[in-house]
């Protein structure tokens, strides 16, 4: 992504807070070509953001500093009396690269945020001043607005969005991070830099919504826009069925909250319109000299005329606005690919694949990148992403073939990595979305690319391997990393199956099983507790690990071969190590009676065939983990899906066996 390494203003320029509570960020955007390389960060290449939007003595002062260059700097917050209150040398991986610092109880006066250091001895510190008031400011939102749009999206705000996302889901790469609901993350003040950014206790009144995977990425973007006073909008799109890709027809922007969703669909079975009295009797009735019978009196159960459905109630606050967003958007909106879509595709480069980048799975799943972990000492680099599951839980996971499915099938829409389409506010004009062509020419962006739409599947994954790990890899470390990714995927499934077990304990009946391809995208208990999509991806992940020695041989030029060993030697070594490495990894699930049962990852891999029929939430958890009939493991199983559902599963089994996602009719 060709974000400028920016922000142009002199090092002595103050960071002011205007009466409109709009922070003057540390610079404006030069063109991408103007971004210089080097080990020092210049004033024009640094962005700083204080929080809250109007700092005062009664709230913690948080400062985020962002650059596009990987300088080795130290962020210092200097108090009005000249003392250094806090220092932070903890630079978050990028791009963009970010530092965070916080003062719990800042004194009133002028504070200075200084980024100093660098690999060159003559690097000059970059300093900004922050005014901290002695009294609480008043932040008002104009009547009839959800929030006031005070700025436009540009590379400055995109960099801040990326840094905010990275901080929100930060943690060691090997740490399993998950949350039961998304607002648990937002209410964690150690993660959410924008917590109470508006100074209105706004994060204590968030609704308890449980967004699905598509809602989740829209909600995160809306939250950042709400806090920063940025434009926001979303589209009403088709899902893409019958051989047609998703297409967007209507756009709703935040400046018109009274129109936030499409009108209700027409009644599929409308009552027949009442016939007007004829001016003369019909000829057939006139023969008998009879008038048409009077209409029957309406009954309570059958009203005389069906009233028009009420218009949707306009949202009055941010929580209600999110409700409307969630009622309209879905995965089809993320897969749509023309200028009317909310997203556009980007090149597969390190700069473009930054935190906040969205991934559109061709089969209906959505994830968001949150961090790139660089390759180190032969250990593969990795992208980390988050997604929201149907039960509302949020999980961080690795990019790899088992989590990120890719297919170049135009009827499914535009799959792959995408950015939110920029929304700008022209002077005295309405909000406007940039077209793909405008993005390509825009100095703040310039990163539209259609290359993913032309890539065969293997080329896509090969390119991603090259982006994550540009240097030759240690083949053993690379295979171990793939096994680690598979293990994480299995552990995530443990949580999903456990949620289903708890649901079984409270539910007297069975979840209704949809027909055909709808098993992958349904509603109700089936959506919340079945796992066909997860198990489809798990089977692909098993294939990746099983076939790793062959993949190594196919792309041996990507690996650093040990001295004196041939490709065949290393392939044989990997094949010999695979079984023992899988056997050493363990997972534990809870059986129907509440007792724990431990499996090795090798057990799961060996049971791959049984996992073609293990996704039904009406089956006991032992069957969902493919326990063999009559085994000690299966002894606690007390519940089975209805025979009619098992028959349907048998007819759908080929989808899983052939790893071919069915097309929706």
XYZ file of C-alpha atoms in Angstrom:
665
model
C 0.000 0.000 0.000
C 1.513 3.220 -1.094
C 0.703 5.190 2.008
C 2.858 8.240 2.345
C 5.496 8.131 5.064
C 4.332 11.360 6.195
C 3.033 13.956 7.836
C 4.252 17.328 6.921
C 4.553 19.946 9.552
C 7.563 21.351 11.310
C 8.896 19.573 14.364
C 8.020 22.563 16.478
C 4.396 22.726 15.312
C 2.022 22.269 18.209
C -0.556 19.504 18.248
C -3.621 21.631 18.972
C -7.164 20.767 19.873
C -9.633 23.115 18.239
C -12.990 24.108 19.661
C -14.474 21.524 17.296
C -12.327 18.846 18.971
C -10.490 18.028 15.767
C -6.893 17.041 16.446
C -4.382 18.643 14.093
C -2.303 15.581 13.342
C 1.367 15.953 12.902
C 1.411 16.364 9.213
C -0.303 16.383 5.919
C 0.339 13.883 3.198
C 3.161 14.174 0.691
C 3.049 11.932 -2.357
C 4.341 8.352 -1.932
C 7.322 9.171 -4.148
C 8.386 11.847 -1.682
C 8.844 9.341 1.128
C 12.556 9.046 1.675
C 14.308 5.926 2.805
C 16.797 5.918 5.600
C 17.269 5.115 9.264
C 16.014 8.442 10.656
C 12.404 9.526 10.898
C 11.842 13.065 9.723
C 9.078 15.359 10.881
C 7.191 14.800 7.640
C 7.196 11.031 8.212
C 5.696 10.949 11.694
C 2.061 10.994 12.792
C 1.013 11.497 16.399
C -2.440 11.178 17.910
C -3.381 12.032 21.501
C -6.364 10.466 23.248
C -8.838 11.583 24.436
C -9.614 13.954 21.616
C -9.540 16.854 24.097
C -6.943 15.908 26.755
C -7.625 17.065 30.297
C -6.399 16.316 33.802
C -9.305 14.038 34.714
C -8.534 11.348 32.119
C -5.412 9.351 31.231
C -3.371 10.882 28.409
C -2.534 8.317 25.744
C -0.329 9.056 22.749
C 0.163 6.971 19.614
C 3.030 7.773 17.232
C 3.121 6.140 13.793
C 5.666 6.010 10.974
C 5.920 4.074 7.741
C 9.662 3.490 8.258
C 11.123 0.870 10.625
C 13.186 3.338 12.652
C 14.481 2.278 16.055
C 13.031 5.181 17.992
C 12.039 5.872 21.601
C 8.813 7.691 22.414
C 8.977 10.046 25.426
C 6.183 12.031 27.059
C 7.630 15.134 28.709
C 5.595 16.926 31.383
C 5.038 20.709 31.468
C 7.784 20.998 34.104
C 10.325 19.411 31.727
C 10.576 16.008 33.411
C 10.304 12.842 31.336
C 7.133 11.166 32.613
C 7.354 7.982 30.549
C 9.475 6.382 27.838
C 8.571 3.604 25.436
C 10.975 1.819 23.089
C 8.431 -0.923 22.317
C 7.901 -0.507 18.588
C 5.048 -2.478 17.085
C 5.793 -4.337 13.846
C 4.711 -2.683 10.632
C 4.120 -1.122 8.340
C 2.954 1.098 9.847
C 5.294 1.060 12.848
C 3.830 2.402 16.069
C 4.727 3.413 19.619
C 2.302 3.916 22.506
C 2.702 5.753 25.797
C 0.286 6.682 28.584
C 0.133 8.979 31.611
C -2.538 8.025 34.144
C -3.037 11.523 35.592
C -1.507 14.245 33.411
C -0.865 17.702 34.825
C -2.428 20.697 33.106
C -0.217 22.528 30.644
C 1.774 21.819 27.513
C 3.132 18.295 27.162
C 5.646 17.193 24.550
C 5.636 13.894 22.706
C 9.124 13.220 21.323
C 10.276 10.408 19.065
C 14.048 10.196 19.260
C 16.743 7.787 18.215
C 17.422 5.865 15.024
C 20.344 3.915 13.690
C 22.204 7.016 12.540
C 24.048 9.135 15.098
C 22.733 12.393 13.661
C 19.010 11.563 13.831
C 17.096 14.563 15.145
C 14.188 14.032 17.552
C 10.683 14.785 16.281
C 8.583 16.637 18.822
C 4.928 17.599 19.073
C 3.160 19.590 21.758
C -0.099 18.528 23.368
C -2.272 20.929 25.328
C -3.829 19.371 28.449
C -6.719 21.342 29.956
C -7.450 21.681 33.648
C -11.164 21.140 33.169
C -13.298 18.641 31.336
C -14.291 19.749 27.844
C -17.798 19.292 26.516
C -18.192 17.188 23.400
C -21.479 17.547 21.573
C -22.855 15.682 18.591
C -25.169 17.751 16.395
C -28.848 16.890 16.748
C -29.965 14.265 14.256
C -26.427 12.934 13.724
C -24.803 9.716 14.857
C -21.453 11.479 14.743
C -20.112 14.609 13.103
C -17.888 14.081 10.086
C -14.872 16.334 10.627
C -12.271 14.853 8.268
C -11.808 12.589 5.233
C -10.081 9.266 4.859
C -6.497 9.626 3.662
C -3.181 7.872 4.209
C -2.739 9.553 7.600
C -5.988 8.207 8.964
C -5.431 4.838 7.276
C -2.085 4.525 9.080
C -3.743 5.353 12.399
C -6.502 2.825 11.699
C -3.907 0.126 10.987
C -1.955 0.923 14.162
C -5.142 0.926 16.241
C -6.165 -2.499 14.885
C -2.676 -3.905 15.544
C -2.734 -2.698 19.152
C -6.274 -3.974 19.706
C -5.313 -7.567 18.909
C -1.680 -7.516 19.987
C 0.068 -10.438 21.651
C 2.951 -12.864 21.115
C 2.534 -14.777 17.831
C 2.330 -18.132 19.597
C -0.299 -16.941 22.100
C -3.862 -18.192 21.626
C -6.069 -15.097 21.706
C -9.840 -15.339 21.761
C -12.771 -13.467 23.242
C -16.362 -14.555 23.823
C -17.734 -11.352 22.297
C -16.200 -8.453 20.390
C -16.939 -5.766 22.969
C -14.689 -7.579 25.453
C -11.801 -6.400 23.288
C -13.091 -2.831 23.026
C -13.610 -2.533 26.769
C -10.042 -3.622 27.474
C -8.369 -0.250 28.043
C -4.913 -1.797 27.739
C -5.734 -2.756 24.141
C -8.179 -0.136 22.920
C -6.243 3.089 22.421
C -9.511 4.891 21.622
C -11.310 3.843 24.793
C -13.422 6.828 25.903
C -11.714 8.909 23.211
C -14.675 11.306 23.036
C -14.770 11.775 26.819
C -18.450 10.831 27.045
C -18.102 7.395 28.718
C -19.231 6.114 25.340
C -17.585 2.712 25.716
C -19.599 1.854 28.821
C -22.846 2.062 26.907
C -22.001 -0.176 23.965
C -24.698 -2.669 23.046
C -24.205 -6.378 23.498
C -24.310 -7.167 19.773
C -22.672 -10.351 18.514
C -21.516 -9.615 14.957
C -20.839 -12.382 12.479
C -17.674 -12.393 10.376
C -18.873 -9.771 7.877
C -20.514 -7.541 10.497
C -17.310 -7.671 12.528
C -15.062 -5.942 10.001
C -17.712 -3.324 9.262
C -18.201 -2.705 12.997
C -14.476 -2.189 13.607
C -14.255 0.344 10.780
C -17.412 2.096 12.040
C -16.034 2.264 15.580
C -12.813 3.954 14.413
C -14.743 6.377 12.183
C -17.107 7.221 15.061
C -14.218 8.033 17.370
C -12.222 9.995 14.786
C -15.074 11.875 13.107
C -14.480 10.190 9.740
C -16.923 9.364 6.941
C -18.590 5.978 6.953
C -21.021 4.087 4.782
C -22.120 0.609 3.784
C -23.912 -0.999 0.867
C -26.990 -3.105 0.292
C -25.753 -5.965 -1.872
C -26.928 -9.268 -3.271
C -25.307 -12.452 -2.018
C -24.458 -13.787 -5.455
C -26.513 -16.831 -6.390
C -27.634 -18.579 -9.555
C -24.271 -18.093 -11.247
C -24.187 -14.323 -10.675
C -21.554 -12.684 -8.447
C -22.580 -10.377 -5.594
C -23.565 -6.891 -6.685
C -24.226 -3.740 -4.639
C -27.199 -1.525 -5.418
C -27.641 1.052 -2.660
C -25.258 2.944 -0.367
C -26.076 4.402 3.048
C -23.816 7.072 4.539
C -23.597 8.262 8.113
C -24.631 11.809 7.256
C -28.132 10.530 6.553
C -28.972 8.327 9.565
C -32.677 8.617 8.797
C -32.023 6.355 5.776
C -29.826 3.525 6.991
C -31.315 0.399 5.472
C -33.317 -0.721 2.440
C -37.107 -0.740 2.710
C -38.733 -4.009 3.779
C -39.146 -6.458 0.887
C -42.608 -6.707 -0.647
C -45.032 -9.264 0.717
C -44.443 -12.460 -1.298
C -48.179 -13.301 -0.943
C -50.003 -9.976 -1.084
C -53.713 -9.880 -0.430
C -55.694 -9.406 -3.650
C -56.748 -5.859 -4.249
C -60.427 -5.153 -3.647
C -62.326 -4.774 -6.907
C -63.931 -1.407 -7.544
C -67.749 -1.507 -7.842
C -68.628 -1.866 -11.534
C -70.353 1.034 -13.280
C -72.798 -1.488 -14.727
C -73.467 -5.055 -13.703
C -71.416 -7.673 -15.499
C -73.368 -9.199 -18.282
C -73.480 -12.636 -16.729
C -74.972 -11.329 -13.507
C -77.285 -8.953 -15.388
C -79.013 -11.876 -17.050
C -80.342 -12.886 -13.646
C -80.939 -9.280 -12.558
C -78.603 -9.676 -9.544
C -75.960 -7.384 -8.168
C -72.535 -8.674 -7.125
C -72.480 -9.856 -3.521
C -71.122 -7.423 -0.927
C -67.583 -8.107 0.324
C -67.373 -10.292 3.395
C -66.881 -8.527 6.673
C -63.268 -8.770 7.814
C -62.548 -10.889 10.841
C -59.988 -10.284 13.569
C -57.771 -12.946 12.068
C -58.181 -11.614 8.542
C -58.032 -7.808 8.356
C -59.785 -6.035 5.535
C -56.574 -4.586 4.114
C -52.990 -5.411 4.977
C -51.312 -2.373 6.445
C -48.057 -1.198 4.929
C -45.058 -2.327 6.964
C -43.791 0.403 9.256
C -40.716 2.289 8.174
C -37.554 1.331 10.047
C -36.929 3.527 13.040
C -33.893 5.774 12.436
C -30.975 5.096 14.817
C -30.501 7.579 17.627
C -27.087 6.468 18.908
C -24.022 4.534 17.830
C -25.269 1.206 19.194
C -28.511 1.462 17.223
C -26.544 2.490 14.150
C -24.456 -0.697 14.368
C -27.681 -2.674 14.601
C -28.753 -1.209 11.278
C -25.358 -1.894 9.718
C -25.499 -5.518 10.874
C -29.006 -5.943 9.476
C -27.849 -4.950 5.981
C -24.265 -6.141 5.396
C -23.203 -9.730 4.789
C -20.350 -11.655 3.195
C -21.652 -10.943 -0.304
C -20.968 -7.257 0.296
C -17.300 -8.088 0.948
C -17.029 -10.282 -2.168
C -18.591 -7.696 -4.503
C -15.980 -6.350 -6.891
C -17.031 -3.229 -8.792
C -16.909 0.488 -7.972
C -20.156 0.221 -6.013
C -18.617 -2.242 -3.558
C -17.411 -1.214 -0.098
C -13.976 -2.795 -0.715
C -11.340 -2.908 -3.449
C -8.604 -5.444 -4.106
C -4.947 -4.647 -3.447
C -1.593 -6.066 -4.570
C -0.010 -8.884 -2.598
C 2.841 -6.886 -1.081
C 4.144 -6.257 2.405
C 3.009 -2.617 2.274
C -0.504 -3.426 1.122
C -1.144 -6.307 3.518
C -1.260 -4.194 6.672
C -3.442 -4.410 9.784
C -7.036 -3.632 8.906
C -6.806 -5.340 5.501
C -9.861 -7.559 4.970
C -9.855 -11.026 3.424
C -12.893 -12.154 1.433
C -13.137 -15.921 1.306
C -14.870 -16.938 -1.956
C -17.142 -19.287 -0.003
C -18.472 -16.757 2.446
C -16.041 -16.129 5.310
C -14.350 -12.837 6.204
C -11.192 -12.138 8.231
C -9.099 -9.075 9.039
C -5.297 -8.923 9.198
C -3.940 -7.590 12.497
C -0.184 -8.180 12.343
C 2.707 -9.289 10.164
C 5.425 -11.215 11.996
C 8.655 -10.979 9.956
C 10.692 -14.001 8.963
C 13.545 -14.586 11.411
C 16.499 -16.991 11.320
C 14.832 -19.374 8.889
C 11.534 -19.405 10.786
C 8.742 -18.450 8.373
C 7.073 -15.082 8.584
C 3.376 -15.081 9.273
C 0.315 -12.896 8.986
C -2.083 -12.942 11.936
C -5.784 -12.262 11.473
C -8.995 -12.164 13.505
C -12.513 -13.244 12.692
C -15.861 -13.549 14.386
C -17.694 -16.865 14.437
C -21.494 -17.324 14.289
C -21.628 -17.698 18.080
C -20.120 -14.199 18.421
C -16.675 -15.322 19.587
C -13.568 -13.609 18.208
C -10.358 -15.533 17.543
C -6.914 -14.613 16.305
C -5.424 -17.063 13.820
C -2.611 -17.464 11.299
C -2.784 -16.983 7.574
C -2.396 -20.287 5.852
C -4.319 -22.430 3.416
C -6.428 -24.027 6.129
C -7.845 -20.682 7.315
C -7.795 -18.604 4.124
C -9.481 -20.375 1.231
C -8.884 -18.944 -2.212
C -10.451 -19.688 -5.565
C -10.624 -17.727 -8.786
C -14.291 -18.259 -9.647
C -15.934 -15.090 -10.999
C -19.432 -16.313 -10.139
C -18.470 -16.248 -6.451
C -17.326 -12.632 -6.591
C -13.955 -11.020 -6.017
C -12.085 -13.091 -3.438
C -8.835 -12.136 -1.744
C -7.287 -9.295 0.215
C -9.066 -5.945 0.154
C -9.091 -2.495 1.693
C -12.095 -0.445 2.673
C -13.032 1.892 -0.157
C -12.001 5.447 0.833
C -14.818 7.880 1.593
C -14.040 11.571 1.267
C -15.975 14.709 2.041
C -15.649 17.396 -0.551
C -15.979 21.013 0.550
C -19.641 21.863 1.077
C -20.529 18.637 -0.707
C -21.853 15.185 0.106
C -19.785 12.173 1.098
C -18.253 10.430 -1.884
C -16.611 7.050 -2.430
C -13.530 6.861 -4.627
C -13.752 4.602 -7.673
C -11.046 2.043 -8.409
C -9.562 4.364 -11.023
C -9.574 7.303 -8.595
C -7.886 5.175 -5.932
C -5.157 4.260 -8.407
C -4.443 7.949 -9.072
C -4.844 9.214 -5.506
C -1.614 10.313 -3.792
C -2.790 8.904 -0.445
C -3.593 5.492 -1.895
C -2.499 4.368 -5.353
C -2.922 0.746 -4.314
C -5.836 -0.609 -6.338
C -4.845 -3.830 -8.117
C -6.767 -6.525 -9.962
C -3.875 -9.015 -9.915
C -5.564 -11.403 -7.475
C -8.471 -11.890 -9.870
C -6.025 -13.315 -12.416
C -4.210 -15.729 -10.109
C -4.714 -19.488 -10.093
C -4.987 -20.897 -6.597
C -1.441 -22.285 -6.367
C 0.041 -19.010 -7.618
C -1.864 -17.126 -4.912
C -0.477 -19.265 -2.099
C 3.020 -19.250 -3.588
C 2.932 -15.449 -3.753
C 1.784 -15.221 -0.149
C 4.641 -17.497 0.930
C 7.051 -15.133 -0.813
C 5.554 -12.058 0.872
C 5.645 -13.605 4.329
C 9.101 -15.128 3.923
C 11.190 -13.463 1.217
C 14.401 -15.216 2.314
C 15.096 -18.963 1.983
C 13.423 -20.998 4.710
C 14.635 -23.804 6.910
C 12.453 -26.705 5.642
C 12.126 -28.312 9.083
C 11.058 -25.027 10.699
C 8.626 -24.416 7.857
C 6.956 -27.812 8.320
C 6.855 -27.330 12.079
C 5.173 -23.982 11.524
C 2.510 -25.635 9.337
C 1.851 -28.207 12.056
C 1.556 -25.401 14.601
C -1.045 -23.716 12.399
C -3.018 -26.955 12.119
C -2.871 -27.396 15.897
C -4.227 -23.897 16.447
C -7.045 -24.602 14.015
C -7.993 -27.757 15.902
C -7.934 -25.919 19.235
C -10.320 -23.336 17.843
C -12.666 -26.162 16.864
C -12.542 -27.415 20.459
C -14.205 -24.170 21.545
C -16.914 -24.464 18.884
C -17.745 -28.055 19.768
C -17.828 -27.177 23.469
C -20.320 -24.406 22.747
C -22.461 -27.020 21.009
C -22.202 -29.394 23.966
C -23.407 -26.692 26.335
C -26.274 -25.901 23.977
C -27.239 -29.594 23.913
C -27.392 -29.636 27.708
C -29.955 -26.815 27.671
C -31.924 -27.773 24.568
C -34.633 -30.387 24.535
C -34.990 -30.550 20.754
C -32.768 -30.863 17.723
C -31.404 -28.078 15.589
C -33.096 -27.940 12.194
C -30.735 -28.966 9.418
C -30.920 -26.909 6.190
C -30.938 -28.456 2.757
C -28.091 -28.491 0.259
C -25.405 -25.836 0.270
C -27.361 -23.905 2.903
C -25.732 -26.064 5.568
C -22.767 -23.698 5.226
C -24.798 -20.522 5.770
C -27.958 -20.843 7.819
C -29.591 -19.262 10.844
C -30.503 -20.210 14.381
C -28.931 -23.064 16.310
C -27.546 -24.666 13.158
C -25.553 -21.537 12.321
C -24.343 -21.133 15.894
C -23.291 -24.701 16.690
C -22.732 -26.695 13.494
C -19.262 -26.745 11.924
C -19.477 -27.698 8.222
C -17.465 -24.697 7.031
C -14.910 -25.080 9.825
C -14.559 -28.809 9.122
C -14.234 -28.203 5.372
C -11.299 -25.897 6.128
C -9.892 -28.378 8.652
C -9.775 -31.098 6.004
C -7.879 -28.757 3.674
C -5.498 -27.948 6.524
C -4.882 -31.653 7.085
C -4.055 -31.987 3.385
C -1.546 -29.130 3.622
C 0.333 -30.780 6.473
C 0.215 -34.271 5.007
C 1.498 -32.993 1.671
C 4.149 -30.649 3.022
C 7.114 -32.852 1.971
C 5.771 -32.874 -1.604
C 5.222 -29.104 -1.567
C 8.781 -28.653 -0.323
C 10.070 -30.686 -3.263
C 7.966 -28.667 -5.728
C 9.321 -25.339 -4.439
C 12.735 -26.442 -3.204
C 14.247 -23.175 -4.457
C 12.395 -21.422 -1.606
C 14.336 -23.382 1.015
C 17.865 -23.437 2.345
C 19.094 -27.013 1.893
C 21.499 -28.327 4.538
C 25.049 -28.774 3.280
C 25.579 -32.051 1.485
C 21.871 -32.956 1.263
C 19.764 -33.219 -1.874
C 16.105 -32.336 -2.286
C 15.262 -36.049 -2.112
C 17.259 -36.418 1.135
C 15.414 -33.545 2.812
C 12.018 -34.732 1.570
C 12.629 -38.157 3.072
C 13.714 -36.544 6.346
C 10.530 -34.463 6.464
C 8.367 -37.512 5.788
C 10.078 -39.337 8.615
C 9.563 -36.464 11.058
C 5.931 -35.795 10.212
C 4.248 -38.585 12.182
C 6.295 -38.080 15.357
C 5.734 -34.315 15.295
C 1.978 -34.761 14.890
C 1.899 -37.307 17.713
C 3.662 -34.886 20.094
C 0.945 -32.195 19.807
C -2.124 -32.676 22.037
C -5.608 -31.221 22.372
C -8.266 -31.954 24.996
C -12.032 -31.787 24.563
C -14.912 -32.316 26.992
C -17.049 -35.415 26.493
C -20.822 -35.573 26.925
C -20.564 -36.430 30.628
C -18.190 -33.550 31.332
C -15.028 -35.661 31.458
C -11.910 -34.594 29.506
C -10.507 -36.632 26.640
C -7.126 -36.011 25.051
C -6.271 -36.555 21.408
C -3.026 -36.056 19.542
C -3.001 -34.007 16.377
C -2.034 -37.255 14.653
C -5.316 -38.766 15.899
C -7.225 -35.930 14.270
C -5.268 -36.278 11.013
C -5.838 -40.043 10.964
C -9.590 -39.473 11.443
C -9.892 -37.091 8.476
C -12.350 -39.357 6.641
C -14.701 -39.415 9.644
C -14.593 -35.612 9.859
C -16.536 -35.540 6.603
C -19.590 -36.370 8.761
C -18.733 -34.690 12.086
C -20.361 -31.269 11.855
C -23.924 -31.903 13.063
C -24.671 -30.222 16.440
C -27.343 -32.830 17.156
C -24.675 -35.529 17.444
C -22.804 -36.081 20.680
C -19.403 -34.447 20.968
C -17.681 -37.837 20.805
C -19.059 -38.378 17.287
C -18.081 -34.833 16.373
C -14.517 -35.775 17.275
C -14.883 -38.972 15.206
C -14.602 -41.386 18.115
C -14.803 -44.992 16.925
C -18.018 -46.857 17.726
C -17.583 -49.158 20.705
C -14.400 -47.459 21.905
C -13.829 -46.223 25.441
C -13.824 -42.691 24.066
C -17.329 -43.130 22.600
C -18.772 -44.812 25.706
C -20.163 -41.548 27.040
C -22.054 -40.688 23.827
C -25.810 -40.459 24.483
C -27.122 -38.383 21.587
C -27.374 -38.893 17.845
C -28.678 -36.764 15.017
C -31.991 -37.897 13.488
C -31.679 -40.558 10.798
C -33.072 -38.200 8.158
C -30.300 -35.718 8.889
C -27.644 -38.432 8.731
C -29.003 -39.448 5.338
C -28.682 -35.876 4.080
C -25.145 -35.696 5.442
C -24.270 -38.864 3.533
C -25.518 -37.311 0.296
C -23.399 -34.194 0.935
C -20.299 -36.117 1.930
C -18.697 -35.876 -1.501
C -18.273 -32.105 -1.021
C -15.965 -32.761 1.909
C -14.241 -35.797 0.425
C -13.445 -33.971 -2.823
C -12.732 -30.640 -1.066
C -15.173 -28.967 -3.441
C -17.390 -26.270 -1.944
C -20.877 -26.538 -3.470
C -22.291 -23.700 -5.517
C -25.496 -22.103 -4.265
C -28.412 -22.635 -6.571
